[in-house]
mmCIF file of C-alpha atoms in Angstrom:
data_model
loop_
_atom_site.group_PDB
_atom_site.id
_atom_site.type_symbol
_atom_site.label_atom_id
_atom_site.label_comp_id
_atom_site.label_asym_id
_atom_site.label_seq_id
_atom_site.Cartn_x
_atom_site.Cartn_y
_atom_site.Cartn_z
ATOM 1 C CA UNK A 1061 -0.977 -23.208 -8.377
ATOM 2 C CA UNK A 1062 2.407 -24.224 -8.337
ATOM 3 C CA UNK A 1063 3.108 -20.677 -8.151
ATOM 4 C CA UNK A 1064 1.634 -20.177 -4.603
ATOM 5 C CA UNK A 1065 4.281 -17.268 -3.381
ATOM 6 C CA UNK A 1066 4.062 -15.844 0.844
ATOM 7 C CA UNK A 1067 5.163 -12.636 1.404
ATOM 8 C CA UNK A 1068 6.687 -10.842 4.506
ATOM 9 C CA UNK A 1069 6.310 -7.018 5.003
ATOM 10 C CA UNK A 1070 9.360 -6.587 7.774
ATOM 11 C CA UNK A 1071 8.933 -3.151 9.927
ATOM 12 C CA UNK A 1072 7.073 -0.078 8.639
ATOM 13 C CA UNK A 1073 8.298 0.905 5.681
ATOM 14 C CA UNK A 1074 7.569 -3.022 4.488
ATOM 15 C CA UNK A 1075 4.003 -3.156 6.275
ATOM 16 C CA UNK A 1076 2.901 0.763 4.337
ATOM 17 C CA UNK A 1077 4.990 -0.644 1.092
ATOM 18 C CA UNK A 1078 2.634 -3.971 1.302
ATOM 19 C CA UNK A 1079 -0.550 -2.607 2.510
ATOM 20 C CA UNK A 1080 -0.443 -0.943 -0.731
ATOM 21 C CA UNK A 1081 0.336 -3.698 -2.564
ATOM 22 C CA UNK A 1082 -2.345 -5.518 -1.580
ATOM 23 C CA UNK A 1083 -4.557 -3.202 -1.889
ATOM 24 C CA UNK A 1084 -4.655 -3.095 -5.640
ATOM 25 C CA UNK A 1085 -4.196 -6.768 -6.167
ATOM 26 C CA UNK A 1086 -7.940 -6.706 -4.163
ATOM 27 C CA UNK A 1087 -8.537 -4.058 -7.428
ATOM 28 C CA UNK A 1088 -7.241 -5.792 -9.646
ATOM 29 C CA UNK A 1089 -9.262 -8.965 -8.176
ATOM 30 C CA UNK A 1090 -12.628 -6.982 -8.579
ATOM 31 C CA UNK A 1091 -13.178 -8.428 -4.707
ATOM 32 C CA UNK A 1092 -16.432 -6.698 -3.198
ATOM 33 C CA UNK A 1093 -15.784 -4.944 0.310
ATOM 34 C CA UNK A 1094 -15.619 -7.571 2.836
ATOM 35 C CA UNK A 1095 -13.205 -9.659 0.695
ATOM 36 C CA UNK A 1096 -15.279 -12.401 -1.489
ATOM 37 C CA UNK A 1097 -15.654 -12.639 -4.784
ATOM 38 C CA UNK A 1098 -17.415 -10.675 -7.184
ATOM 39 C CA UNK A 1099 -19.202 -11.316 -10.271
ATOM 40 C CA UNK A 1100 -15.913 -10.820 -12.329
ATOM 41 C CA UNK A 1101 -13.479 -12.045 -10.170
ATOM 42 C CA UNK A 1102 -10.611 -14.783 -11.149
ATOM 43 C CA UNK A 1103 -11.817 -17.898 -9.026
ATOM 44 C CA UNK A 1104 -8.436 -20.447 -9.486
ATOM 45 C CA UNK A 1105 -6.344 -16.563 -8.223
ATOM 46 C CA UNK A 1106 -4.546 -18.669 -5.500
ATOM 47 C CA UNK A 1107 -0.929 -17.016 -6.048
ATOM 48 C CA UNK A 1108 -1.069 -14.389 -3.378
ATOM 49 C CA UNK A 1109 -4.623 -15.403 -1.660
ATOM 50 C CA UNK A 1110 -6.027 -17.563 0.533
ATOM 51 C CA UNK A 1111 -9.360 -18.582 0.932
ATOM 52 C CA UNK A 1112 -10.769 -18.672 4.347
ATOM 53 C CA UNK A 1113 -13.189 -20.597 6.660
ATOM 54 C CA UNK A 1114 -15.112 -17.960 5.980
ATOM 55 C CA UNK A 1115 -15.138 -17.541 1.523
ATOM 56 C CA UNK A 1116 -13.260 -13.937 2.292
ATOM 57 C CA UNK A 1117 -9.489 -13.791 0.284
ATOM 58 C CA UNK A 1118 -6.665 -12.603 2.221
ATOM 59 C CA UNK A 1119 -3.548 -12.224 1.520
ATOM 60 C CA UNK A 1120 -1.123 -14.832 2.402
ATOM 61 C CA UNK A 1121 1.554 -12.970 3.941
ATOM 62 C CA UNK A 1122 3.470 -12.310 7.525
ATOM 63 C CA UNK A 1123 3.752 -8.881 8.971
ATOM 64 C CA UNK A 1124 6.964 -8.126 10.429
ATOM 65 C CA UNK A 1125 7.237 -5.096 12.854
ATOM 66 C CA UNK A 1126 9.055 -4.599 15.908
ATOM 67 C CA UNK A 1127 6.906 -2.776 17.115
ATOM 68 C CA UNK A 1128 2.574 -1.973 17.201
ATOM 69 C CA UNK A 1129 2.177 1.194 15.618
ATOM 70 C CA UNK A 1130 2.226 1.319 12.126
ATOM 71 C CA UNK A 1131 0.326 -2.617 12.468
ATOM 72 C CA UNK A 1132 -1.884 -0.554 14.350
ATOM 73 C CA UNK A 1133 -2.738 2.072 11.745
ATOM 74 C CA UNK A 1134 -3.786 -0.211 9.135
ATOM 75 C CA UNK A 1135 -5.644 -1.957 10.958
ATOM 76 C CA UNK A 1136 -7.761 0.864 11.947
ATOM 77 C CA UNK A 1137 -8.863 0.825 7.734
ATOM 78 C CA UNK A 1138 -11.140 -0.626 5.313
ATOM 79 C CA UNK A 1139 -8.169 -3.367 4.410
ATOM 80 C CA UNK A 1140 -7.682 -4.298 8.443
ATOM 81 C CA UNK A 1141 -10.220 -7.274 8.067
ATOM 82 C CA UNK A 1142 -6.966 -9.510 5.146
ATOM 83 C CA UNK A 1143 -5.151 -8.954 8.237
ATOM 84 C CA UNK A 1144 -5.120 -10.811 11.337
ATOM 85 C CA UNK A 1145 -2.408 -10.198 14.265
ATOM 86 C CA UNK A 1146 -2.591 -14.162 15.829
ATOM 87 C CA UNK A 1147 -1.154 -14.876 12.836
ATOM 88 C CA UNK A 1148 2.453 -12.685 12.698
ATOM 89 C CA UNK A 1149 5.226 -11.633 14.552
ATOM 90 C CA UNK A 1150 4.227 -8.031 16.467
ATOM 91 C CA UNK A 1151 6.852 -7.678 19.323
ATOM 92 C CA UNK A 1152 6.906 -4.012 21.530
ATOM 93 C CA UNK A 1153 10.879 -3.484 20.919
ATOM 94 C CA UNK A 1154 13.149 -1.052 20.414
ATOM 95 C CA UNK A 1155 15.785 -1.612 17.781
ATOM 96 C CA UNK A 1156 17.038 1.978 18.762
ATOM 97 C CA UNK A 1157 17.817 1.562 14.399
ATOM 98 C CA UNK A 1158 20.328 0.009 14.020
ATOM 99 C CA UNK A 1159 21.203 -3.196 12.539
ATOM 100 C CA UNK A 1160 22.233 -5.319 14.689
ATOM 101 C CA UNK A 1161 19.626 -4.578 17.378
ATOM 102 C CA UNK A 1162 17.068 -5.763 14.642
ATOM 103 C CA UNK A 1163 19.009 -9.285 13.570
ATOM 104 C CA UNK A 1164 19.369 -10.534 17.155
ATOM 105 C CA UNK A 1165 15.919 -9.928 17.991
ATOM 106 C CA UNK A 1166 14.975 -12.201 15.120
ATOM 107 C CA UNK A 1167 17.958 -14.930 15.963
ATOM 108 C CA UNK A 1168 16.377 -14.840 20.189
ATOM 109 C CA UNK A 1169 13.011 -14.819 18.568
ATOM 110 C CA UNK A 1170 13.682 -17.814 15.929
ATOM 111 C CA UNK A 1171 11.799 -20.650 17.628
ATOM 112 C CA UNK A 1172 8.106 -18.260 17.183
ATOM 113 C CA UNK A 1173 9.754 -16.762 13.649
ATOM 114 C CA UNK A 1174 9.898 -20.814 13.032
ATOM 115 C CA UNK A 1175 6.226 -21.383 14.085
ATOM 116 C CA UNK A 1176 4.887 -18.211 12.103
ATOM 117 C CA UNK A 1177 6.617 -19.401 9.106
ATOM 118 C CA UNK A 1178 6.130 -22.903 9.346
ATOM 119 C CA UNK A 1179 1.754 -22.747 10.357
ATOM 120 C CA UNK A 1180 2.300 -20.519 7.280
ATOM 121 C CA UNK A 1181 4.110 -22.993 5.046
ATOM 122 C CA UNK A 1182 1.749 -25.466 6.011
ATOM 123 C CA UNK A 1183 -0.860 -24.818 4.417
ATOM 124 C CA UNK A 1184 0.386 -23.582 1.029
ATOM 125 C CA UNK A 1185 0.883 -26.471 -1.625
ATOM 126 C CA UNK A 1186 4.239 -25.657 -2.831
ATOM 127 C CA UNK A 1187 6.709 -22.920 -1.309
ATOM 128 C CA UNK A 1188 8.945 -21.577 -4.094
ATOM 129 C CA UNK A 1189 8.859 -18.023 -4.139
ATOM 130 C CA UNK A 1190 9.420 -15.204 -1.251
ATOM 131 C CA UNK A 1191 8.391 -11.693 -1.659
ATOM 132 C CA UNK A 1192 9.758 -9.071 0.586
ATOM 133 C CA UNK A 1193 9.127 -5.523 0.947
ATOM 134 C CA UNK A 1194 11.735 -4.243 3.441
ATOM 135 C CA UNK A 1195 13.492 -0.848 4.009
ATOM 136 C CA UNK A 1196 17.241 -0.741 4.099
ATOM 137 C CA UNK A 1197 17.651 2.590 6.518
ATOM 138 C CA UNK A 1198 15.624 0.885 9.646
ATOM 139 C CA UNK A 1199 16.920 -1.258 12.626
ATOM 140 C CA UNK A 1200 13.943 -3.409 11.821
ATOM 141 C CA UNK A 1201 13.835 -2.827 8.008
ATOM 142 C CA UNK A 1202 17.041 -3.510 7.560
ATOM 143 C CA UNK A 1203 18.130 -6.144 10.400
ATOM 144 C CA UNK A 1204 15.387 -8.175 11.059
ATOM 145 C CA UNK A 1205 14.989 -8.340 7.309
ATOM 146 C CA UNK A 1206 18.681 -9.435 6.798
ATOM 147 C CA UNK A 1207 17.966 -12.272 9.187
ATOM 148 C CA UNK A 1208 15.036 -13.417 7.847
ATOM 149 C CA UNK A 1209 16.181 -14.210 4.718
ATOM 150 C CA UNK A 1210 19.123 -16.157 5.426
ATOM 151 C CA UNK A 1211 16.948 -17.901 7.684
ATOM 152 C CA UNK A 1212 14.593 -19.579 4.876
ATOM 153 C CA UNK A 1213 17.603 -19.735 2.775
ATOM 154 C CA UNK A 1214 19.441 -21.398 5.089
ATOM 155 C CA UNK A 1215 15.921 -23.613 5.641
ATOM 156 C CA UNK A 1216 14.742 -23.891 2.363
ATOM 157 C CA UNK A 1217 16.839 -23.308 -0.299
ATOM 158 C CA UNK A 1218 16.203 -24.010 -3.215
ATOM 159 C CA UNK A 1219 13.430 -21.609 -3.656
ATOM 160 C CA UNK A 1220 13.393 -18.114 -5.108
ATOM 161 C CA UNK A 1221 13.634 -15.401 -2.563
ATOM 162 C CA UNK A 1222 12.382 -11.857 -4.165
ATOM 163 C CA UNK A 1223 13.248 -8.917 -2.027
ATOM 164 C CA UNK A 1224 11.423 -5.169 -2.698
ATOM 165 C CA UNK A 1225 13.964 -2.436 -1.226
ATOM 166 C CA UNK A 1226 13.496 1.249 -0.385
ATOM 167 C CA UNK A 1227 16.687 2.903 -0.228
ATOM 168 C CA UNK A 1228 17.421 5.404 2.157
ATOM 169 C CA UNK A 1229 17.632 9.378 0.778
ATOM 170 C CA UNK A 1230 20.815 9.858 -0.710
ATOM 171 C CA UNK A 1231 21.029 13.582 0.028
ATOM 172 C CA UNK A 1232 21.865 13.370 3.984
ATOM 173 C CA UNK A 1233 18.011 14.109 5.037
ATOM 174 C CA UNK A 1234 17.467 12.118 7.554
ATOM 175 C CA UNK A 1235 17.515 11.123 11.434
ATOM 176 C CA UNK A 1236 18.524 7.146 11.406
ATOM 177 C CA UNK A 1237 21.939 7.692 12.559
ATOM 178 C CA UNK A 1238 23.402 4.812 11.298
ATOM 179 C CA UNK A 1239 21.474 4.612 8.154
ATOM 180 C CA UNK A 1240 25.258 3.995 6.191
ATOM 181 C CA UNK A 1241 26.025 0.793 8.820
ATOM 182 C CA UNK A 1242 22.357 -0.151 8.484
ATOM 183 C CA UNK A 1243 21.740 -0.205 4.180
ATOM 184 C CA UNK A 1244 25.380 -1.719 3.645
ATOM 185 C CA UNK A 1245 25.032 -4.611 5.663
ATOM 186 C CA UNK A 1246 21.261 -4.764 3.788
ATOM 187 C CA UNK A 1247 22.769 -4.949 0.671
ATOM 188 C CA UNK A 1248 25.348 -7.315 1.447
ATOM 189 C CA UNK A 1249 22.910 -10.295 3.666
ATOM 190 C CA UNK A 1250 20.522 -9.423 0.073
ATOM 191 C CA UNK A 1251 23.324 -10.320 -1.853
ATOM 192 C CA UNK A 1252 24.615 -13.246 -0.489
ATOM 193 C CA UNK A 1253 20.646 -14.292 0.418
ATOM 194 C CA UNK A 1254 18.684 -13.575 -1.951
ATOM 195 C CA UNK A 1255 18.040 -14.352 -6.087
ATOM 196 C CA UNK A 1256 16.432 -11.109 -7.182
ATOM 197 C CA UNK A 1257 16.310 -7.355 -5.122
ATOM 198 C CA UNK A 1258 13.728 -4.543 -6.943
ATOM 199 C CA UNK A 1259 15.294 -1.140 -5.146
ATOM 200 C CA UNK A 1260 13.090 1.970 -5.269
ATOM 201 C CA UNK A 1261 14.470 5.360 -3.459
ATOM 202 C CA UNK A 1262 12.298 7.668 -2.418
ATOM 203 C CA UNK A 1263 13.915 10.728 -3.479
ATOM 204 C CA UNK A 1264 13.658 9.519 -7.057
ATOM 205 C CA UNK A 1265 10.049 9.144 -7.405
ATOM 206 C CA UNK A 1266 9.191 12.654 -5.192
ATOM 207 C CA UNK A 1267 11.530 14.557 -8.572
ATOM 208 C CA UNK A 1268 9.580 11.762 -10.557
ATOM 209 C CA UNK A 1269 5.424 13.193 -9.362
ATOM 210 C CA UNK A 1270 7.072 17.085 -9.144
ATOM 211 C CA UNK A 1271 8.334 16.712 -12.871
ATOM 212 C CA UNK A 1272 4.812 14.612 -14.331
ATOM 213 C CA UNK A 1273 3.366 17.133 -12.028
ATOM 214 C CA UNK A 1274 0.260 14.709 -10.847
ATOM 215 C CA UNK A 1275 0.164 16.322 -7.493
ATOM 216 C CA UNK A 1276 1.564 19.340 -6.707
ATOM 217 C CA UNK A 1277 1.431 17.377 -2.763
ATOM 218 C CA UNK A 1278 3.531 14.730 -2.022
ATOM 219 C CA UNK A 1279 2.887 12.695 1.007
ATOM 220 C CA UNK A 1280 4.399 9.422 2.007
ATOM 221 C CA UNK A 1281 1.436 7.107 1.418
ATOM 222 C CA UNK A 1282 2.004 8.749 -3.039
ATOM 223 C CA UNK A 1283 5.161 7.670 -2.691
ATOM 224 C CA UNK A 1284 3.918 3.962 -1.179
ATOM 225 C CA UNK A 1285 1.095 3.881 -3.754
ATOM 226 C CA UNK A 1286 3.539 3.880 -6.781
ATOM 227 C CA UNK A 1287 5.926 1.741 -5.109
ATOM 228 C CA UNK A 1288 3.098 -0.744 -4.379
ATOM 229 C CA UNK A 1289 0.958 -0.379 -7.456
ATOM 230 C CA UNK A 1290 5.105 -0.946 -8.973
ATOM 231 C CA UNK A 1291 4.945 -3.937 -7.468
ATOM 232 C CA UNK A 1292 1.287 -6.252 -8.270
ATOM 233 C CA UNK A 1293 2.132 -4.528 -12.295
ATOM 234 C CA UNK A 1294 5.846 -6.756 -12.320
ATOM 235 C CA UNK A 1295 3.591 -9.608 -10.842
ATOM 236 C CA UNK A 1296 0.239 -10.188 -12.890
ATOM 237 C CA UNK A 1297 1.698 -12.390 -14.339
ATOM 238 C CA UNK A 1298 2.500 -14.695 -11.463
ATOM 239 C CA UNK A 1299 -2.021 -14.986 -12.073
ATOM 240 C CA UNK A 1300 -1.504 -16.925 -15.249
ATOM 241 C CA UNK A 1301 0.521 -19.662 -14.540
ATOM 242 C CA UNK A 1302 4.322 -18.063 -15.168
ATOM 243 C CA UNK A 1303 6.600 -19.056 -12.754
ATOM 244 C CA UNK A 1304 8.825 -16.441 -11.198
ATOM 245 C CA UNK A 1305 12.008 -17.668 -12.881
ATOM 246 C CA UNK A 1306 10.106 -16.722 -16.492
ATOM 247 C CA UNK A 1307 9.347 -13.651 -15.380
ATOM 248 C CA UNK A 1308 11.824 -11.974 -14.265
ATOM 249 C CA UNK A 1309 14.582 -14.271 -16.646
ATOM 250 C CA UNK A 1310 14.603 -12.368 -19.934
ATOM 251 C CA UNK A 1311 16.867 -9.941 -17.567
ATOM 252 C CA UNK A 1312 18.829 -12.089 -16.396
ATOM 253 C CA UNK A 1313 22.190 -12.127 -18.709
ATOM 254 C CA UNK A 1314 23.445 -15.203 -17.022
ATOM 255 C CA UNK A 1315 20.860 -17.824 -16.404
ATOM 256 C CA UNK A 1316 24.060 -19.176 -13.945
ATOM 257 C CA UNK A 1317 23.588 -15.767 -11.915
ATOM 258 C CA UNK A 1318 21.570 -14.311 -9.353
ATOM 259 C CA UNK A 1319 19.521 -10.512 -10.772
ATOM 260 C CA UNK A 1320 21.508 -8.345 -7.518
ATOM 261 C CA UNK A 1321 20.384 -5.332 -8.334
ATOM 262 C CA UNK A 1322 16.390 -4.391 -11.050
ATOM 263 C CA UNK A 1323 15.881 -1.205 -11.082
ATOM 264 C CA UNK A 1324 12.109 -0.041 -12.667
ATOM 265 C CA UNK A 1325 10.884 2.191 -14.912
ATOM 266 C CA UNK A 1326 7.661 4.336 -13.942
ATOM 267 C CA UNK A 1327 6.777 6.420 -16.537
ATOM 268 C CA UNK A 1328 4.748 4.631 -18.561
ATOM 269 C CA UNK A 1329 2.095 4.356 -14.790
ATOM 270 C CA UNK A 1330 2.844 7.927 -14.040
ATOM 271 C CA UNK A 1331 1.833 8.883 -17.871
ATOM 272 C CA UNK A 1332 -1.752 6.929 -16.902
ATOM 273 C CA UNK A 1333 -2.334 9.074 -13.206
ATOM 274 C CA UNK A 1334 -1.886 12.000 -14.722
ATOM 275 C CA UNK A 1335 -5.195 11.832 -16.598
ATOM 276 C CA UNK A 1336 -6.688 10.182 -13.698
ATOM 277 C CA UNK A 1337 -9.431 12.936 -11.401
ATOM 278 C CA UNK A 1338 -7.974 11.427 -8.545
ATOM 279 C CA UNK A 1339 -4.302 10.291 -7.330
ATOM 280 C CA UNK A 1340 -5.821 6.317 -5.954
ATOM 281 C CA UNK A 1341 -8.508 5.639 -9.163
#
């Protein structure tokens, strides 16, 4: 399969939105509760998953975080079997919500980063595509992810890097003092080293949920669910032997320019959610 994709979930937002993305793919793949193949599961779908020695499927992903809290949260869920702590980059560090400290932690632990990435890549038939979940707000999501995409571009120059990034609150309702600083530097790095960037904004999605009257109680989980579901729909075409370039090339006016910024129309998804009995069906 030529469409093998390695996903990176960076920081709190990257972990949680990426987790919703994987949950959506598990449902689409019709995996059983033990993540083995069901009767109606496709047998050749190894684009996002890899088969373990125990014959169950786990996401081809690496989690990068400088705190164990959010990783421990998903490890307590029903989807904990999808993740192996020994195959991820988890440290107990404090970036102080600073891009510079997050980037510096990547440099300081470059050998560990290299070792983790290479071990996962060696199990792939070919390394062509990287999919990154992150936020451009905090120190880890902005700074560490900037180091990672720069590392990937320098070591795998022919690979295609796509970033699914969460924009900070544009209305100033944030406790992150360095938010403008983090955002500017993160966008600059993604513009330099990524082939495409898909941005979401939490406040905008919350407004859409309220406008469509899907549920009166808003939560970050619902926003993360919308983001994860949207990305899984976009990426679903890759399960049918399409390449990532083929998937987004119609959106690019000039094929020699990178697709720096993309926006997603999720009105159709929201209209379907209105018809469901529960939000997460």
